[in-house]
Amino acid sequence: MVLKKILIRKRAQEFFTKRNWGKAIKEYKKLVEIDPHDLRMHLRLGDLYRKLNKEKEAIDEYSFVADAYARDGYIIQAISAYKLILKVNPKVRGIKEKIENLYLKRTEAEQSLVELSYLDEEEKDSNKKDVKKGEIIKERQKIPISNKISKQEEELKLTKDVDNSYEKGVEPIELTDEQLIAEQPMGLLLSSKEELEKVLSDPISKGIEIKGEKAKIESFDEKELLKAKIPLFSDLTKEEFMEVVNILMVRQVIKGDVIVKEGESGDSIYVIAGGEFEVLKFDPLKKKDLLLAKLKPGDFFGEFGFFSNQKRYATVKAIEDGELLEIKKKEMEYIIQKYPGISKVLIAFYKKRLVDTLLAFSPIFEEFEAEQRERLINKFKLIMFEKGSVIVKKGSPPDALYIIKSGEITLVDKDEKGDIKLINRLVPGDFLGDLPLVFERPYPYTVLATEKSTLLKLVKEDYKKVVKEFSFINDAIKDLILKRVVDSKAKV
């Protein structure tokens, strides 16, 4: 039976590819007879009937699929199927009411998730002080640098003011949403979801961590709850939810389709309703695509193009047949202006994917699988230093591993005469703090931000935990340090 099903599916796909809709329908009907509950086959039948303008048959198949998804709690998939019905005939009655019922089911599930997530956190949170996002930890101390360092200069020319401030350190500020979005990515970052800011403390938008004793819930079990999770729409009321659903456009894709291509223009945001997709980015050094992530129903992509107005930072390809809900930029801007909660979710995922891409292209973490990088993301913080800030002063103990996202960092020291000299200059993609961490030594130099700079920071305690789990990281860092020494001698 299994072999027979495989052969029938192969014939069906061949007829579909050749646009022989009639013969394809016959084969897909055979598959439905073998497994009446295979919703993907019913969906494909609906597509074929729609191509042949058989309205009633198409609506029957889509209705079967939509109602089944709704009954089982798969909200996004159900919305997609109901939208397909309206695509065939916008006048079909009862669809609006069915979508409204989906909202009710979603809110019941999300409320249950909230109850589960906060069981163990209530007492803990009551003892915490409310700290505003982006609050300055300490007042920044700036060093006036009048002239930007040219690439040809052998030494830094700093004023007396710089010399007087040489021993002063500075604490960074945690990057606000506005600062992050306003930045222009550099180099590999011209590309770049689970969360680095306070907005991610929302258990619904997070990818739920259920702690403590589990509550007894009559209507939903844990698996059922997760079906209904729609992060992008989690803060909407019933009326708002319906307004957004009306804006969504359904896009059907087949295995191998490229939805967005790296380097091309585009600013739509896509929510995955069905199928699995892979996110690929070209590595110019290895001359091949690097797998950044795999996306499933409920996930979304396209936020980089939306926020930065840059070309697509990566390629998204369909691993299997699927459905997408597309939102154009102008429509999304309208939605965000009206419902700011959606913006918070988008920014949260934007940050997550930005950090993930930085890690994927770093020489230390590049060997990590996507799932392994996922576990590291929350350990990193995005921090910013103003131009002229002293990031670390000479003699400070090892505190963290830094990856430079944007800007320029300079390592300086004093010579025998007390004059400040340039040791090295670091640019986006470079590491900082690796030598002190690995060899457990104080910083042998002072670190300055010669431009406004954004860094990823992994504190020492978390670094030790990561190394304990992935022991090869220390060796990778030692190799990098050795390479830097060799390159430095070669230049001399």
Coordinates of C-alpha atoms in Angstrom, one line a residue:
M1 CA 0.0 0.0 0.0
V2 CA 2.8 2.4 0.9
L3 CA 4.6 1.7 -2.4
K4 CA 1.3 2.2 -4.3
K5 CA 0.7 5.5 -2.6
I6 CA 4.2 6.7 -3.5
L7 CA 3.8 5.8 -7.2
I8 CA 0.4 7.5 -7.4
R9 CA 1.7 10.6 -5.7
K10 CA 4.6 10.7 -8.2
R11 CA 2.2 10.4 -11.2
A12 CA 0.0 13.1 -9.7
Q13 CA 2.9 15.5 -9.3
E14 CA 4.1 14.8 -12.8
F15 CA 0.6 15.6 -14.2
F16 CA 0.4 18.7 -12.0
T17 CA 3.9 19.9 -13.3
K18 CA 2.8 19.4 -16.9
R19 CA -0.4 21.4 -16.2
N20 CA -2.5 18.4 -17.1
W21 CA -5.2 19.3 -14.5
G22 CA -7.7 16.6 -15.4
K23 CA -5.4 13.6 -15.1
A24 CA -3.8 15.1 -12.0
I25 CA -7.3 15.3 -10.4
K26 CA -7.8 11.5 -11.0
E27 CA -4.5 10.7 -9.3
Y28 CA -5.1 12.9 -6.3
K29 CA -8.6 11.4 -5.9
K30 CA -7.0 8.0 -5.6
L31 CA -4.7 9.4 -2.9
V32 CA -7.7 10.7 -1.0
E33 CA -9.4 7.3 -1.2
I34 CA -6.4 5.7 0.3
D35 CA -6.2 8.3 3.1
P36 CA -9.4 10.4 3.4
H37 CA -7.8 12.5 6.2
D38 CA -4.8 13.7 4.2
L39 CA -5.6 17.4 4.2
R40 CA -2.8 18.3 1.9
M41 CA -4.3 16.1 -0.9
H42 CA -7.7 17.7 -0.4
L43 CA -6.1 21.1 -0.6
R44 CA -4.4 20.2 -3.9
L45 CA -7.7 18.9 -5.3
G46 CA -9.2 22.3 -4.4
D47 CA -6.4 24.0 -6.3
L48 CA -7.0 21.8 -9.4
Y49 CA -10.7 22.4 -9.4
R50 CA -10.1 26.1 -9.1
K51 CA -7.8 26.0 -12.1
L52 CA -10.6 24.3 -14.1
N53 CA -13.1 26.9 -12.9
K54 CA -15.1 24.2 -11.0
E55 CA -16.2 26.5 -8.3
K56 CA -18.5 24.2 -6.3
E57 CA -15.9 21.3 -6.2
A58 CA -13.1 23.7 -5.2
I59 CA -15.1 25.2 -2.4
D60 CA -16.1 21.8 -1.1
E61 CA -12.5 20.7 -0.9
Y62 CA -11.3 24.0 0.7
S63 CA -14.2 23.8 3.2
F64 CA -13.3 20.3 4.2
V65 CA -9.7 21.4 4.8
A66 CA -10.5 24.6 6.6
D67 CA -13.1 23.0 8.9
A68 CA -10.7 20.2 9.8
Y69 CA -7.9 22.6 10.7
A70 CA -10.3 24.8 12.7
R71 CA -11.6 21.8 14.6
D72 CA -8.1 20.6 15.5
G73 CA -7.0 24.1 16.5
Y74 CA -4.6 24.9 13.7
I75 CA -5.6 28.6 13.4
I76 CA -3.2 29.9 10.7
Q77 CA -3.8 26.9 8.4
A78 CA -7.6 27.3 8.9
I79 CA -7.4 31.0 8.0
S80 CA -5.5 30.3 4.9
A81 CA -8.0 27.7 3.7
Y82 CA -11.0 30.0 4.5
K83 CA -9.3 32.8 2.5
L84 CA -8.9 30.4 -0.4
I85 CA -12.7 29.9 -0.4
L86 CA -13.2 33.6 -0.5
K87 CA -10.7 33.8 -3.4
V88 CA -13.0 31.4 -5.4
N89 CA -16.2 33.2 -4.4
P90 CA -16.1 36.3 -2.1
K91 CA -19.9 35.9 -1.5
V92 CA -19.8 32.5 0.2
R93 CA -21.8 32.9 3.4
G94 CA -20.6 32.0 6.9
I95 CA -16.9 32.3 6.3
K96 CA -16.6 35.5 8.4
E97 CA -18.4 33.9 11.3
K98 CA -16.0 30.8 11.1
I99 CA -13.0 33.1 11.2
E100 CA -14.4 34.9 14.2
N101 CA -14.8 31.6 15.9
L102 CA -11.1 30.9 15.2
Y103 CA -10.3 34.1 17.1
L104 CA -12.3 32.9 20.1
K105 CA -10.5 29.6 20.1
R106 CA -7.1 31.3 19.8
T107 CA -7.8 33.6 22.8
E108 CA -8.9 30.7 25.0
A109 CA -5.7 28.9 24.2
E110 CA -3.5 31.9 24.7
Q111 CA -5.1 32.7 28.1
S112 CA -4.4 29.2 29.2
L113 CA -0.8 29.6 28.0
V114 CA -0.5 32.8 30.1
E115 CA -1.8 30.9 33.2
L116 CA 0.7 28.1 32.7
S117 CA 3.7 30.4 32.1
Y118 CA 3.2 32.6 35.1
L119 CA 2.5 30.0 37.7
D120 CA 6.1 29.9 38.7
E121 CA 7.0 33.5 37.9
E122 CA 4.5 35.5 39.9
E123 CA 6.4 35.5 43.2
K124 CA 9.8 35.9 41.4
D125 CA 8.5 38.9 39.4
S126 CA 7.1 40.6 42.5
N127 CA 10.6 41.0 43.9
K128 CA 12.0 42.6 40.7
K129 CA 12.2 46.3 40.0
D130 CA 10.7 47.6 36.9
V131 CA 13.5 48.8 34.7
K132 CA 12.6 50.7 31.5
K133 CA 14.0 49.3 28.3
G134 CA 16.9 51.3 27.0
E135 CA 17.6 52.9 30.4
I136 CA 21.2 54.0 30.8
I137 CA 23.0 51.8 33.3
K138 CA 25.6 54.4 34.0
E139 CA 26.2 57.9 32.6
R140 CA 28.5 57.5 29.6
Q141 CA 31.9 59.1 29.7
K142 CA 32.9 60.4 26.3
I143 CA 36.4 61.0 24.9
P144 CA 36.5 63.9 22.4
I145 CA 38.2 62.6 19.2
S146 CA 38.5 65.4 16.7
N147 CA 39.8 63.5 13.7
K148 CA 38.7 60.1 12.4
I149 CA 41.5 57.6 12.2
S150 CA 42.6 57.1 8.6
K151 CA 43.6 53.7 7.4
Q152 CA 47.1 55.0 6.5
E153 CA 48.0 56.3 9.9
E154 CA 50.4 54.2 11.9
E155 CA 49.6 55.7 15.3
L156 CA 46.7 57.4 16.9
K157 CA 46.9 61.2 17.3
L158 CA 44.9 62.0 20.3
T159 CA 44.5 65.3 22.1
K160 CA 45.4 66.0 25.7
D161 CA 41.7 65.5 26.6
V162 CA 41.9 61.9 25.3
D163 CA 45.1 61.3 27.3
N164 CA 43.4 62.6 30.4
S165 CA 40.4 60.3 29.9
Y166 CA 42.5 57.3 29.0
E167 CA 42.0 55.5 32.3
K168 CA 38.3 56.0 32.4
G169 CA 35.9 53.2 31.6
V170 CA 32.3 53.4 30.4
E171 CA 29.2 51.2 30.6
P172 CA 27.2 50.7 27.4
I173 CA 23.5 51.3 26.9
E174 CA 21.3 48.5 25.8
L175 CA 20.1 49.1 22.3
T176 CA 16.5 50.4 22.0
D177 CA 14.2 49.3 19.3
E178 CA 14.4 52.7 17.6
Q179 CA 18.2 52.6 17.7
L180 CA 18.4 49.1 16.2
I181 CA 16.0 49.8 13.4
A182 CA 17.7 53.2 12.5
E183 CA 21.1 51.5 12.1
Q184 CA 22.4 50.8 8.7
P185 CA 23.9 47.3 8.6
M186 CA 27.4 47.0 7.3
G187 CA 29.3 44.2 5.4
L188 CA 27.8 40.8 5.9
L189 CA 25.3 42.5 8.1
L190 CA 23.7 44.1 5.1
S191 CA 21.6 41.0 5.8
S192 CA 21.6 40.4 9.2
K193 CA 13.4 36.6 15.8
E194 CA 14.0 34.0 21.1
E195 CA 14.1 37.5 22.2
L196 CA 16.6 40.0 23.4
E197 CA 14.5 42.8 24.8
K198 CA 11.7 43.2 27.4
V199 CA 9.1 42.7 24.7
L200 CA 10.1 39.1 24.6
S201 CA 9.0 38.5 28.2
D202 CA 5.5 38.0 26.7
P203 CA 5.0 34.2 26.9
I204 CA 2.8 34.2 23.9
S205 CA 5.3 35.9 21.5
K206 CA 8.2 33.9 22.9
G207 CA 7.8 30.3 22.2
I208 CA 6.6 29.2 25.5
E209 CA 8.7 28.1 28.4
I210 CA 6.4 26.4 30.9
K211 CA 7.9 26.3 34.4
G212 CA 6.8 25.1 37.7
E213 CA 3.8 22.9 38.5
K214 CA 1.5 22.6 35.5
A215 CA -2.1 23.8 35.8
K216 CA -5.0 21.5 35.0
I217 CA -6.8 22.8 31.9
E218 CA -10.0 21.0 30.8
S219 CA -10.3 22.3 27.2
F220 CA -6.6 22.3 26.0
D221 CA -3.5 20.2 26.6
E222 CA -0.1 21.6 26.1
K223 CA 0.2 20.4 22.5
E224 CA -3.2 21.8 21.6
L225 CA -2.2 25.2 23.1
L226 CA 0.8 25.5 20.9
K227 CA -1.3 25.0 17.8
A228 CA -3.2 28.2 18.4
K229 CA -0.1 30.3 19.0
I230 CA 0.1 33.1 16.4
P231 CA 2.8 35.5 17.6
L232 CA 2.3 38.2 15.1
F233 CA -1.4 38.6 16.0
S234 CA -1.2 37.8 19.7
D235 CA -2.2 41.3 21.0
L236 CA -5.2 41.9 18.8
T237 CA -8.8 42.1 19.8
K238 CA -11.5 40.3 17.9
E239 CA -12.3 43.3 15.7
E240 CA -8.7 44.0 15.0
F241 CA -8.0 40.3 14.3
M242 CA -10.7 40.3 11.7
E243 CA -9.4 43.5 10.1
V244 CA -6.0 42.0 9.7
V245 CA -7.3 38.7 8.3
N246 CA -9.2 40.7 5.6
I247 CA -5.9 42.3 4.5
L248 CA -4.0 39.0 4.2
M249 CA -3.5 37.5 0.8
V250 CA -3.0 33.8 0.3
R251 CA -0.1 32.6 -1.8
Q252 CA 0.3 28.9 -2.7
V253 CA 3.8 27.5 -3.4
I254 CA 5.2 24.2 -4.5
K255 CA 8.3 22.4 -3.4
G256 CA 11.4 24.2 -4.7
D257 CA 9.7 27.6 -5.2
V258 CA 11.9 30.5 -4.1
I259 CA 9.7 33.0 -2.3
V260 CA 12.3 35.7 -1.7
K261 CA 15.8 35.8 -3.2
E262 CA 18.9 37.3 -1.5
G263 CA 19.9 40.6 -3.1
E264 CA 16.5 41.3 -4.7
S265 CA 14.1 44.0 -3.8
G266 CA 11.0 43.3 -1.7
D267 CA 9.3 44.4 1.4
S268 CA 6.3 42.1 1.9
I269 CA 6.0 40.1 5.2
Y270 CA 4.9 36.4 4.9
V271 CA 3.2 34.3 7.6
I272 CA 3.6 30.5 7.0
A273 CA 0.2 28.8 6.9
G274 CA 1.4 25.4 5.6
G275 CA 4.6 23.6 4.6
E276 CA 8.2 24.0 5.6
F277 CA 10.7 26.5 4.3
E278 CA 14.4 27.0 4.6
V279 CA 16.3 30.3 5.0
L280 CA 19.6 30.4 3.0
K281 CA 22.4 33.0 2.8
F282 CA 25.3 32.9 0.5
D283 CA 28.7 32.7 2.1
P284 CA 31.2 34.4 -0.2
L285 CA 34.2 32.8 1.5
K286 CA 32.9 29.2 1.2
K287 CA 31.0 30.1 -2.1
K288 CA 27.9 28.2 -1.1
D289 CA 24.6 28.8 0.6
L290 CA 24.5 28.6 4.4
L291 CA 21.4 27.3 6.1
L292 CA 20.3 29.8 8.7
A293 CA 17.0 28.4 9.7
K294 CA 14.0 26.2 8.9
L295 CA 10.6 27.7 9.3
K296 CA 7.2 26.0 10.0
P297 CA 3.6 27.1 10.2
G298 CA 3.1 30.1 12.5
D299 CA 6.6 31.5 11.7
F300 CA 7.0 34.5 9.5
F301 CA 9.8 36.1 7.4
G302 CA 10.5 39.3 5.5
E303 CA 10.9 41.7 8.4
F304 CA 14.4 42.7 7.4
G305 CA 13.3 44.2 4.1
F306 CA 10.4 45.8 5.9
F307 CA 12.5 47.6 8.6
S308 CA 15.7 48.4 6.7
N309 CA 14.3 49.1 3.2
Q310 CA 17.3 47.1 2.1
K311 CA 17.3 44.3 -0.5
R312 CA 16.4 40.9 0.8
Y313 CA 19.1 39.7 3.2
A314 CA 18.5 35.9 2.5
T315 CA 16.8 33.5 0.2
V316 CA 13.7 31.7 1.5
K317 CA 12.8 28.4 -0.4
A318 CA 9.9 26.0 0.0
I319 CA 11.1 22.5 1.1
E320 CA 7.6 21.2 0.4
D321 CA 4.3 22.4 -1.0
G322 CA 2.8 25.1 1.2
E323 CA 0.7 28.2 1.7
L324 CA 1.7 31.7 2.8
L325 CA -0.2 34.7 4.0
E326 CA 1.3 37.8 2.4
I327 CA 1.1 41.3 3.8
K328 CA 2.4 44.2 1.6
K329 CA 4.5 46.9 3.2
K330 CA 1.9 49.7 2.9
E331 CA -0.7 47.4 4.5
M332 CA 1.7 46.4 7.3
E333 CA 2.6 50.0 8.0
Y334 CA -1.1 50.7 8.3
I335 CA -1.6 47.7 10.7
I336 CA 1.5 48.7 12.8
Q337 CA 0.3 52.3 13.1
K338 CA -3.1 51.1 14.3
Y339 CA -1.9 48.2 16.4
P340 CA 1.6 48.9 17.9
G341 CA 1.7 45.5 19.6
I342 CA 2.4 43.8 16.2
S343 CA 5.5 46.1 15.8
K344 CA 6.9 44.8 19.1
V345 CA 6.7 41.2 17.9
L346 CA 8.3 42.0 14.5
I347 CA 11.1 43.8 16.1
A348 CA 11.7 41.0 18.6
F349 CA 12.1 38.5 15.7
Y350 CA 14.2 41.0 13.7
K351 CA 16.6 41.1 16.6
K352 CA 16.7 37.3 17.0
R353 CA 17.4 36.7 13.4
L354 CA 20.0 39.5 13.3
V355 CA 22.0 37.8 16.1
D356 CA 21.5 34.4 14.5
T357 CA 23.1 35.6 11.2
L358 CA 26.0 37.2 13.0
L359 CA 26.7 33.9 14.8
A360 CA 26.3 31.9 11.6
F361 CA 28.9 33.9 9.8
S362 CA 31.4 34.1 12.7
P363 CA 34.5 31.9 12.5
I364 CA 33.8 30.7 16.0
F365 CA 30.2 29.7 15.8
E366 CA 29.9 28.9 12.1
E367 CA 30.1 25.2 12.7
F368 CA 27.0 25.3 14.9
E369 CA 23.8 23.8 13.6
A370 CA 20.8 26.2 13.4
E371 CA 19.3 24.5 16.5
Q372 CA 22.5 25.0 18.5
R373 CA 22.7 28.7 17.5
E374 CA 19.1 29.0 18.7
R375 CA 20.2 28.0 22.2
L376 CA 22.9 30.7 22.2
I377 CA 20.9 33.6 20.9
N378 CA 19.3 34.6 24.2
K379 CA 22.7 34.6 25.9
F380 CA 23.9 37.5 23.8
K381 CA 22.9 41.1 24.4
L382 CA 22.9 43.9 21.8
I383 CA 24.8 46.9 23.3
M384 CA 25.8 50.3 21.9
F385 CA 28.8 52.6 22.6
E386 CA 28.9 56.3 21.5
K387 CA 31.8 57.5 19.5
G388 CA 34.7 58.3 21.9
S389 CA 33.7 55.8 24.6
V390 CA 36.3 53.8 26.5
I391 CA 34.8 50.3 26.3
V392 CA 37.5 48.6 28.4
K393 CA 40.5 50.0 30.1
K394 CA 43.9 48.4 30.2
G395 CA 44.4 46.0 33.2
S396 CA 40.6 45.2 33.5
P397 CA 39.8 41.5 34.1
P398 CA 38.2 39.5 31.3
D399 CA 34.5 40.3 31.4
A400 CA 32.9 39.1 28.1
L401 CA 33.3 38.0 24.5
Y402 CA 32.2 40.7 22.0
I403 CA 31.3 40.5 18.4
I404 CA 31.3 43.8 16.5
K405 CA 28.0 44.4 14.6
S406 CA 28.7 47.9 13.3
G407 CA 31.1 50.8 13.8
E408 CA 34.8 50.7 14.5
I409 CA 36.8 49.7 17.6
T410 CA 40.4 50.6 18.3
L411 CA 42.9 49.0 20.6
V412 CA 45.4 51.4 22.1
D413 CA 48.3 51.4 24.6
K414 CA 51.0 53.8 25.9
D415 CA 54.6 53.6 24.8
E416 CA 57.6 54.2 27.0
K417 CA 57.3 57.9 26.6
G418 CA 53.6 57.8 27.7
D419 CA 52.3 58.6 24.2
I420 CA 49.3 56.7 23.0
K421 CA 49.9 54.3 20.1
L422 CA 47.6 52.3 17.9
I423 CA 47.7 48.5 18.5
N424 CA 44.9 47.3 16.2
R425 CA 41.7 48.4 14.5
L426 CA 38.5 46.1 14.6
V427 CA 35.6 46.3 12.2
P428 CA 32.2 44.5 11.9
G429 CA 32.5 40.7 12.2
D430 CA 35.7 40.9 14.4
F431 CA 35.9 39.6 17.9
L432 CA 36.9 41.5 21.1
G433 CA 37.9 40.1 24.5
D434 CA 38.7 36.7 23.3
L435 CA 42.4 36.7 24.3
P436 CA 41.7 37.8 28.0
L437 CA 38.9 35.2 28.3
V438 CA 40.8 32.2 26.9
F439 CA 44.0 32.8 28.7
E440 CA 42.4 34.3 31.9
R441 CA 44.5 37.5 31.7
P442 CA 43.7 41.2 32.2
Y443 CA 43.2 43.3 29.1
P444 CA 46.7 44.2 27.7
Y445 CA 45.3 47.3 26.0
T446 CA 42.6 49.9 26.3
V447 CA 39.6 49.6 23.9
L448 CA 38.0 52.7 22.3
A449 CA 35.0 53.2 20.1
T450 CA 36.3 55.4 17.4
E451 CA 32.8 55.4 15.8
K452 CA 29.4 54.9 17.2
S453 CA 29.4 51.1 17.5
T454 CA 27.0 48.2 18.2
L455 CA 28.3 45.0 19.7
L456 CA 27.0 41.6 20.7
K457 CA 28.1 40.8 24.3
L458 CA 28.4 37.3 25.8
V459 CA 29.2 37.8 29.5
K460 CA 32.0 35.6 31.1
E461 CA 29.7 33.4 33.1
D462 CA 27.6 32.5 30.0
Y463 CA 30.8 32.1 28.0
K464 CA 32.0 29.5 30.4
K465 CA 28.7 27.6 30.2
V466 CA 28.9 27.6 26.4
V467 CA 32.5 26.4 26.4
K468 CA 31.6 23.6 28.9
E469 CA 29.0 22.4 26.4
F470 CA 31.0 23.0 23.3
S471 CA 34.6 22.6 24.2
F472 CA 35.9 23.2 20.7
I473 CA 35.1 26.9 21.0
N474 CA 38.3 27.6 23.0
D475 CA 40.4 25.9 20.3
A476 CA 38.6 27.9 17.6
I477 CA 39.4 31.2 19.5
K478 CA 43.0 30.2 20.0
D479 CA 43.3 29.5 16.2
L480 CA 41.9 33.0 15.6
I481 CA 44.3 34.6 18.0
L482 CA 47.3 32.8 16.3
K483 CA 46.1 33.9 12.9
R484 CA 45.9 37.5 14.0
V485 CA 49.5 37.3 15.3
V486 CA 50.7 35.7 12.1
D487 CA 48.9 38.4 10.0
S488 CA 50.2 41.1 12.1
K489 CA 53.8 39.9 11.7
A490 CA 53.3 39.6 8.0
K491 CA 52.2 43.2 7.7
V492 CA 55.4 44.3 9.6

